[in-house]
mmCIF file of C-alpha atoms in Angstrom:
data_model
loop_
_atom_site.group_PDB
_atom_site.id
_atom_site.type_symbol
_atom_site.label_atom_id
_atom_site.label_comp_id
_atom_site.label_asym_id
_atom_site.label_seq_id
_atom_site.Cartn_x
_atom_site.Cartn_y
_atom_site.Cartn_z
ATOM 1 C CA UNK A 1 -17.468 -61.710 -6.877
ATOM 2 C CA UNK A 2 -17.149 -58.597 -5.293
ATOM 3 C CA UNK A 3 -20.384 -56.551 -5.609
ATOM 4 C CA UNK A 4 -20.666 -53.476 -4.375
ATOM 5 C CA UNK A 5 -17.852 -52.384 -2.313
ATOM 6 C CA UNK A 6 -17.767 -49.114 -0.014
ATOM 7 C CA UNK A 7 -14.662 -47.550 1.455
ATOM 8 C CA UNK A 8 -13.636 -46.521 3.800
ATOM 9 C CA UNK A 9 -15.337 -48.886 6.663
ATOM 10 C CA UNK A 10 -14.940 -46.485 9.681
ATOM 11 C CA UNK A 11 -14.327 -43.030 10.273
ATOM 12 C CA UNK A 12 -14.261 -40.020 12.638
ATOM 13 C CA UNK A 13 -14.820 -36.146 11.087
ATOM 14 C CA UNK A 14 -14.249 -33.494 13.393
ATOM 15 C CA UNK A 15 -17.428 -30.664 12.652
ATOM 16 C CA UNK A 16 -17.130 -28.552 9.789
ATOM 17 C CA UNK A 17 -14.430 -31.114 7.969
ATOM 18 C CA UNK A 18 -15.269 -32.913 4.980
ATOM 19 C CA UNK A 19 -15.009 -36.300 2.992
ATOM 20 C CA UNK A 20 -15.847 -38.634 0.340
ATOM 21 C CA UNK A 21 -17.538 -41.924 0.852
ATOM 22 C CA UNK A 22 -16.800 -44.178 -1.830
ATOM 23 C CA UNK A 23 -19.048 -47.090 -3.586
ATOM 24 C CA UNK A 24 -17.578 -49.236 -6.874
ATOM 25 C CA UNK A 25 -19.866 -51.830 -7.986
ATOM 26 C CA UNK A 26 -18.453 -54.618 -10.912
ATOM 27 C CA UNK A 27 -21.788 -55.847 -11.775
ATOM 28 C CA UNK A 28 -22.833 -53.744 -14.625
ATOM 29 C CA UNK A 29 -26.040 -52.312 -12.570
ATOM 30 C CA UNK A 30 -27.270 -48.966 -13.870
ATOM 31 C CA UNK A 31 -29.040 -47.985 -10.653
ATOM 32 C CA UNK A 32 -27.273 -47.082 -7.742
ATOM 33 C CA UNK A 33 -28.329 -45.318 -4.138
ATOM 34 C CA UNK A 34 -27.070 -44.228 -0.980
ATOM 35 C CA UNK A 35 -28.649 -44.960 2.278
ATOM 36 C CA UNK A 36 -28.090 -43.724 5.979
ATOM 37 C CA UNK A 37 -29.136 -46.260 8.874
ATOM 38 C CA UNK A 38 -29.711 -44.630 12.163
ATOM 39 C CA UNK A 39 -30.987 -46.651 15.214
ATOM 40 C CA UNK A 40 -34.476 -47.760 14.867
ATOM 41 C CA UNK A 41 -35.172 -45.556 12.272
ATOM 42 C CA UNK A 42 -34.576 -48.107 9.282
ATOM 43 C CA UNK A 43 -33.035 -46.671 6.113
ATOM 44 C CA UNK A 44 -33.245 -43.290 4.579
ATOM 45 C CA UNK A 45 -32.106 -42.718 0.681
ATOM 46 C CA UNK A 46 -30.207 -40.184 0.600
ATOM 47 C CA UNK A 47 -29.604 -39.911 -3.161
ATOM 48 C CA UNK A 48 -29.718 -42.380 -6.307
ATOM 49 C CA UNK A 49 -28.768 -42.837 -9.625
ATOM 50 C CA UNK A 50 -30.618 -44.152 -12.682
ATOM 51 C CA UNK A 51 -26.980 -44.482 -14.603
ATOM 52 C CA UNK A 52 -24.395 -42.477 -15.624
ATOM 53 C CA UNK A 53 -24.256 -39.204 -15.596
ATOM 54 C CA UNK A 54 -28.094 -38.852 -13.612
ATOM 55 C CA UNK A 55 -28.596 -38.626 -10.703
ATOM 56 C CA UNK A 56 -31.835 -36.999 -8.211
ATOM 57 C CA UNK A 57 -32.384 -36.316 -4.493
ATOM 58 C CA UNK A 58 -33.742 -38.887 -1.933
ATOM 59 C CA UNK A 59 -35.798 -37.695 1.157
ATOM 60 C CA UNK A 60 -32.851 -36.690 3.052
ATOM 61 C CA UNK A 61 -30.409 -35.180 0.654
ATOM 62 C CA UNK A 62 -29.254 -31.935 2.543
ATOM 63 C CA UNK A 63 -25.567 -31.753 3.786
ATOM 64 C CA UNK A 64 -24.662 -34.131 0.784
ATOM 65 C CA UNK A 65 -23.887 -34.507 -2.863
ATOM 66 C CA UNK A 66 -22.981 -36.755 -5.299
ATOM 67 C CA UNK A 67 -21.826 -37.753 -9.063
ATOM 68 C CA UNK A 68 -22.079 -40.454 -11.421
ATOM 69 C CA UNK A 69 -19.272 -40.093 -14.109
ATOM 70 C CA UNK A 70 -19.394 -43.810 -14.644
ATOM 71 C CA UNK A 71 -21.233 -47.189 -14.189
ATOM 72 C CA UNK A 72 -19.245 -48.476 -11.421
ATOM 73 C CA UNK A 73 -18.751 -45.649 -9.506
ATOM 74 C CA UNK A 74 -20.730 -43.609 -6.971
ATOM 75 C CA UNK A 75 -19.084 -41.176 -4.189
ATOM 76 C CA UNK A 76 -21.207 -39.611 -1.894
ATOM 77 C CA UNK A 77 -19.579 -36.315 -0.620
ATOM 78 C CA UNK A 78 -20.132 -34.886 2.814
ATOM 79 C CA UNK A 79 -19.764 -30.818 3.261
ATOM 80 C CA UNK A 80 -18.982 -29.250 6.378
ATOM 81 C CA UNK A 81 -19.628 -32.339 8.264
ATOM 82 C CA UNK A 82 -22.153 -32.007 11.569
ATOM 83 C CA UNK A 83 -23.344 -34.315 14.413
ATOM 84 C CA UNK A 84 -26.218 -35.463 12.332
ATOM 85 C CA UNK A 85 -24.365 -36.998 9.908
ATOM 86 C CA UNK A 86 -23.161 -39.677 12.638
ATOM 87 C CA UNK A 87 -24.767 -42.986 10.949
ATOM 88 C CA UNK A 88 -23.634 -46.223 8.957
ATOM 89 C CA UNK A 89 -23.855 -45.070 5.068
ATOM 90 C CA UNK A 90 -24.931 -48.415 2.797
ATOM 91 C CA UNK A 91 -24.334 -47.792 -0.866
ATOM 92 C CA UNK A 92 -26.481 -50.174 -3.067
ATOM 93 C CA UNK A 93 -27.199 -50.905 -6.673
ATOM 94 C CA UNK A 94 -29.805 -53.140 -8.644
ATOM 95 C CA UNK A 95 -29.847 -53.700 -12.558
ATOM 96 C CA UNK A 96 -33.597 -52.287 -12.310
ATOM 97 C CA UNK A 97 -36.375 -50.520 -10.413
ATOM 98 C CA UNK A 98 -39.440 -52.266 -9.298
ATOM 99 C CA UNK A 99 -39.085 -56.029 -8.730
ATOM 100 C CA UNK A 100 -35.098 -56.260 -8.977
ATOM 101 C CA UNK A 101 -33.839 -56.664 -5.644
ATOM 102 C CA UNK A 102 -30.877 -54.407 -4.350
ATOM 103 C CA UNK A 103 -26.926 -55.805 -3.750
ATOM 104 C CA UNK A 104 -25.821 -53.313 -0.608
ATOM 105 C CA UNK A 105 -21.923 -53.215 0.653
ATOM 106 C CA UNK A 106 -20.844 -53.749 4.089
ATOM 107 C CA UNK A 107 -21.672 -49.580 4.919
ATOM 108 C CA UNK A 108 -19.112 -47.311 6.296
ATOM 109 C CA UNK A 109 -19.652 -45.939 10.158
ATOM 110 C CA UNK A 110 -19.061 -42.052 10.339
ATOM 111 C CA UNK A 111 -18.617 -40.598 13.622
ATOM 112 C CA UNK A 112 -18.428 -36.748 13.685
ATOM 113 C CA UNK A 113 -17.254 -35.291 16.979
ATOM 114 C CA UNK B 1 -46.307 -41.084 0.093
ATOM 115 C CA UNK B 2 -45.346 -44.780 0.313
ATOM 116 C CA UNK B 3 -44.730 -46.585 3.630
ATOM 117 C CA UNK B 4 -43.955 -49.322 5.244
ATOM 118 C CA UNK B 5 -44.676 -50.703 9.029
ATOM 119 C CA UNK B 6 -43.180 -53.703 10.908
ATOM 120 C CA UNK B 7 -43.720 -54.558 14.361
ATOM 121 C CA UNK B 8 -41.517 -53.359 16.992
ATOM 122 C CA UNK B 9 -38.647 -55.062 18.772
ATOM 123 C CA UNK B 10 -36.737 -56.415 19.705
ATOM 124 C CA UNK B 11 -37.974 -59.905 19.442
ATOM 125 C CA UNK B 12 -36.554 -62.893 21.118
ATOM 126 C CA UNK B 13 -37.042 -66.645 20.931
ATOM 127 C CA UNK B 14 -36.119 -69.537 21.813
ATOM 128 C CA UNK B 15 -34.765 -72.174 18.991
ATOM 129 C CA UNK B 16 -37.552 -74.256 16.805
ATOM 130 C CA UNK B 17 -39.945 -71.687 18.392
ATOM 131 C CA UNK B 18 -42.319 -69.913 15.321
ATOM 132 C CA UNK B 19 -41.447 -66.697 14.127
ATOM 133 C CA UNK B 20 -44.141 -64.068 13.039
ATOM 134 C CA UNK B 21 -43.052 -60.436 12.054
ATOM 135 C CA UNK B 22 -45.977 -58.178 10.893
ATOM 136 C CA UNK B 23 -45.220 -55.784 8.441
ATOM 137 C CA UNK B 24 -47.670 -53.658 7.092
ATOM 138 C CA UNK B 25 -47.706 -51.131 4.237
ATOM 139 C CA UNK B 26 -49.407 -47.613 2.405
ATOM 140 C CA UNK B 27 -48.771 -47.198 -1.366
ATOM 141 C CA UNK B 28 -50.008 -46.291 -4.615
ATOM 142 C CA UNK B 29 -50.824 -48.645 -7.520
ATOM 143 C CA UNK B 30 -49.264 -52.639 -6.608
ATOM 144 C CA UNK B 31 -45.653 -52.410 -5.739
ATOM 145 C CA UNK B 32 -43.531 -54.943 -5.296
ATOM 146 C CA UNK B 33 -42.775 -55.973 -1.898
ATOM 147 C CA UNK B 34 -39.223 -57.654 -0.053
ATOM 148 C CA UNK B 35 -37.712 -58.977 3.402
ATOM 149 C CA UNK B 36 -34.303 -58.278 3.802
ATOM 150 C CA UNK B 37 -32.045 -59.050 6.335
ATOM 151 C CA UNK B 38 -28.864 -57.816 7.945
ATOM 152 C CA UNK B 39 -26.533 -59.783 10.342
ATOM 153 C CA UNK B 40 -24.420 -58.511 12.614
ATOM 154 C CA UNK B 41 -22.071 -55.910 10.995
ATOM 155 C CA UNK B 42 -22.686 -56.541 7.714
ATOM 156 C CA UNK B 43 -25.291 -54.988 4.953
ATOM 157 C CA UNK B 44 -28.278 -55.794 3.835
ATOM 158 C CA UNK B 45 -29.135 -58.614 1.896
ATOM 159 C CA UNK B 46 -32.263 -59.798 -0.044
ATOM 160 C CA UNK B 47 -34.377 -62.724 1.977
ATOM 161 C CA UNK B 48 -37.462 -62.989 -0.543
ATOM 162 C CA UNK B 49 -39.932 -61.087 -2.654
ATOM 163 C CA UNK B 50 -43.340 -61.028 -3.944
ATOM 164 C CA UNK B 51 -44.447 -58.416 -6.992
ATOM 165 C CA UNK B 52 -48.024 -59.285 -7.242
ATOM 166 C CA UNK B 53 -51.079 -59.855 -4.653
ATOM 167 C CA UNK B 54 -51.397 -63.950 -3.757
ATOM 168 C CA UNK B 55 -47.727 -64.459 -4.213
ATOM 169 C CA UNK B 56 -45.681 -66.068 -1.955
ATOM 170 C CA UNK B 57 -42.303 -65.593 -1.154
ATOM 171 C CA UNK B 58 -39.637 -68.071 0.041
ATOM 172 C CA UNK B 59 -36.404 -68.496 1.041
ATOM 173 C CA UNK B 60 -33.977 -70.472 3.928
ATOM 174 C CA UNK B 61 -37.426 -71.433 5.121
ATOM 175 C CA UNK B 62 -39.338 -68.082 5.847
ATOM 176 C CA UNK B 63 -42.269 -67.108 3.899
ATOM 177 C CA UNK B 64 -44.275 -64.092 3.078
ATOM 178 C CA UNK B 65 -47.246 -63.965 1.319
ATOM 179 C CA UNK B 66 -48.583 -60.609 -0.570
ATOM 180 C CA UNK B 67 -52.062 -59.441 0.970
ATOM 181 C CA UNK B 68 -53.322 -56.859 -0.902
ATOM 182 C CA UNK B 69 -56.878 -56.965 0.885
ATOM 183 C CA UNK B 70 -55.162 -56.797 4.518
ATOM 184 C CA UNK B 71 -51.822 -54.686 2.370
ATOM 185 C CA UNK B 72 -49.840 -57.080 4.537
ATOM 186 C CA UNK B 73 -46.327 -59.348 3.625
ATOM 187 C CA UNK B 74 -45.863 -60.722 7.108
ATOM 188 C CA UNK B 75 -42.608 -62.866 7.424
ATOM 189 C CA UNK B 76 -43.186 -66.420 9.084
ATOM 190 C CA UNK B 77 -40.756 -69.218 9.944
ATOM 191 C CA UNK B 78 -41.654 -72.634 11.793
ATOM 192 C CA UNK B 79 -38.556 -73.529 13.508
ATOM 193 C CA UNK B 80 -35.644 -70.588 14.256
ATOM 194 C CA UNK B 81 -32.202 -71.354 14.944
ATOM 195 C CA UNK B 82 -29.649 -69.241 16.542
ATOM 196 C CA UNK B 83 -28.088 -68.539 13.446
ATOM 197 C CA UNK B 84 -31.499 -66.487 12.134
ATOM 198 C CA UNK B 85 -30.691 -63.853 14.775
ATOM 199 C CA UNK B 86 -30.331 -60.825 12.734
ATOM 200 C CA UNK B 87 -32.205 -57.440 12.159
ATOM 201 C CA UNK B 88 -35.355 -58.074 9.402
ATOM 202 C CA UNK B 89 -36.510 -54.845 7.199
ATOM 203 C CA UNK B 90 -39.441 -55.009 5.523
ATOM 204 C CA UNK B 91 -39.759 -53.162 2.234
ATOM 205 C CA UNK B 92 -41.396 -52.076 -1.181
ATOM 206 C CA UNK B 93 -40.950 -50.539 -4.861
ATOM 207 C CA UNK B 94 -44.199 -48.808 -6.244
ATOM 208 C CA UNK B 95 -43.458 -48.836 -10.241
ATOM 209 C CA UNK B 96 -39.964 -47.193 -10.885
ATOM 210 C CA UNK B 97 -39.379 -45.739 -7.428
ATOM 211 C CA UNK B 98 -36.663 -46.563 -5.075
ATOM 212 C CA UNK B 99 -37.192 -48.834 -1.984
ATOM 213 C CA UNK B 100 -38.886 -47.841 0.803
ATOM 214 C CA UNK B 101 -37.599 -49.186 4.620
ATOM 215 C CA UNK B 102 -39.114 -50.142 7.252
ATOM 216 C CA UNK B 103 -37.186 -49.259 10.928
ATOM 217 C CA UNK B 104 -36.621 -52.885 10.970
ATOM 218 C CA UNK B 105 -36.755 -55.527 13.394
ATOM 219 C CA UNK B 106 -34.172 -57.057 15.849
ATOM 220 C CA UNK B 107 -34.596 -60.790 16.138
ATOM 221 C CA UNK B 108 -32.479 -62.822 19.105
ATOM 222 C CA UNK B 109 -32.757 -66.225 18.877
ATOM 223 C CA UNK B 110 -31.267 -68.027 22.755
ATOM 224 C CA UNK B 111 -30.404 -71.814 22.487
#
């Protein structure tokens, strides 16, 4: 079983470059999210997606974007990357809201210098 | 808006010592409420839940139990081992919402 799987693991962005994390998940779950973990601050959504095709903004969606085109997949796109986008990025899904517990990847640490 | 607090850490204990980690929460209507944990390098994964008040949670021998009175879901465990070293993240779901994070909790466990 794979899950949810998030390339690439690691990576360093010069200021003002830009990139594409990517998230595939094979387990038929219509909701899917992005989260940023910065030290002792816990996890911030970033965005998420209620299926294909929809998505809507978390509490820190500026400097990103995304798209949901299928089921399985959901890039999150970085813009002119900056400093404050140095975190670990976890990519999650869940086949519900509420009570259905979330399947995250093993995050990708971005380092922007 | 919704929110969750857990004690601060880092915590550290010795093995078969008991483990308490408060977590404490503010949010409309009854959400649902979850422990998660993430070792070393890896993501998060699901430890236990509890969607209603009374329920009890359990799972590799921790336990939470939903207290709607004190709005508490404080994870317990009688014995650690090394091996429960880990960060814990406390968190909840109010209806159709995502989840909501606490800043987590660093647990070190020293044989």
């Amino acid at each position: 079983n794979a899950g949810v799987t998030q390339t690439p693991k690691f990576r360093i962005l010069k200021i003002g470059q830009s990139m594409t994390l990517q998230c595939t998940q094979d387990m038929n779950h219509n909701y899917m999210y992005w989260y940023r973990q910065d030290p002792g601050m816990g996890l911030k959504l970033i965005y998420y997606s209620v299926g294909a095709g929809i998505t809507d903004k978390g509490e820190v969606p500026n400097g990103y974007n995304v798209s949901r085109s299928t089921t399985e997949d959901f890039p999150l796109r970085l813009e002119l990357a900056a400093p404050s986008q140095t975190s670990v990025y976890f990519c999650a899904s869940s086949p519900g809201q509420g009570i259905s517990g979330y399947t995250f990847g093993s995050g990708t640490r971005l380092t922007v210098v | 808006g919704d929110s969750v607090t857990q004690m601060e850490g880092p915590v550290t204990l010795s093995e078969e010592a008991f483990l308490t980690i408060n977590c404490t929460y503010t949010a409309t209507g009854y959400p649902s409420l979850f422990w998660y944990v993430q070792y070393p390098g890896e993501g998060l994964q699901l430890l236990l839940k509890a969607t209603k008040a009374d329920d009890k949670g359990s799972n590799k021998g921790f336990e939470a139990t939903y207290r709607k009175e004190t709005t508490s879901f404080h994870l317990e465990k009688g014995s650690v081992q090394v091996s429960d070293s880990a960060v814990y993240f406390c968190a909840l779901s109010s209806g159709n919402t995502p989840l909501v994070f606490g800043k987590g909790t660093r647990l070190s466990v020293i044989a």
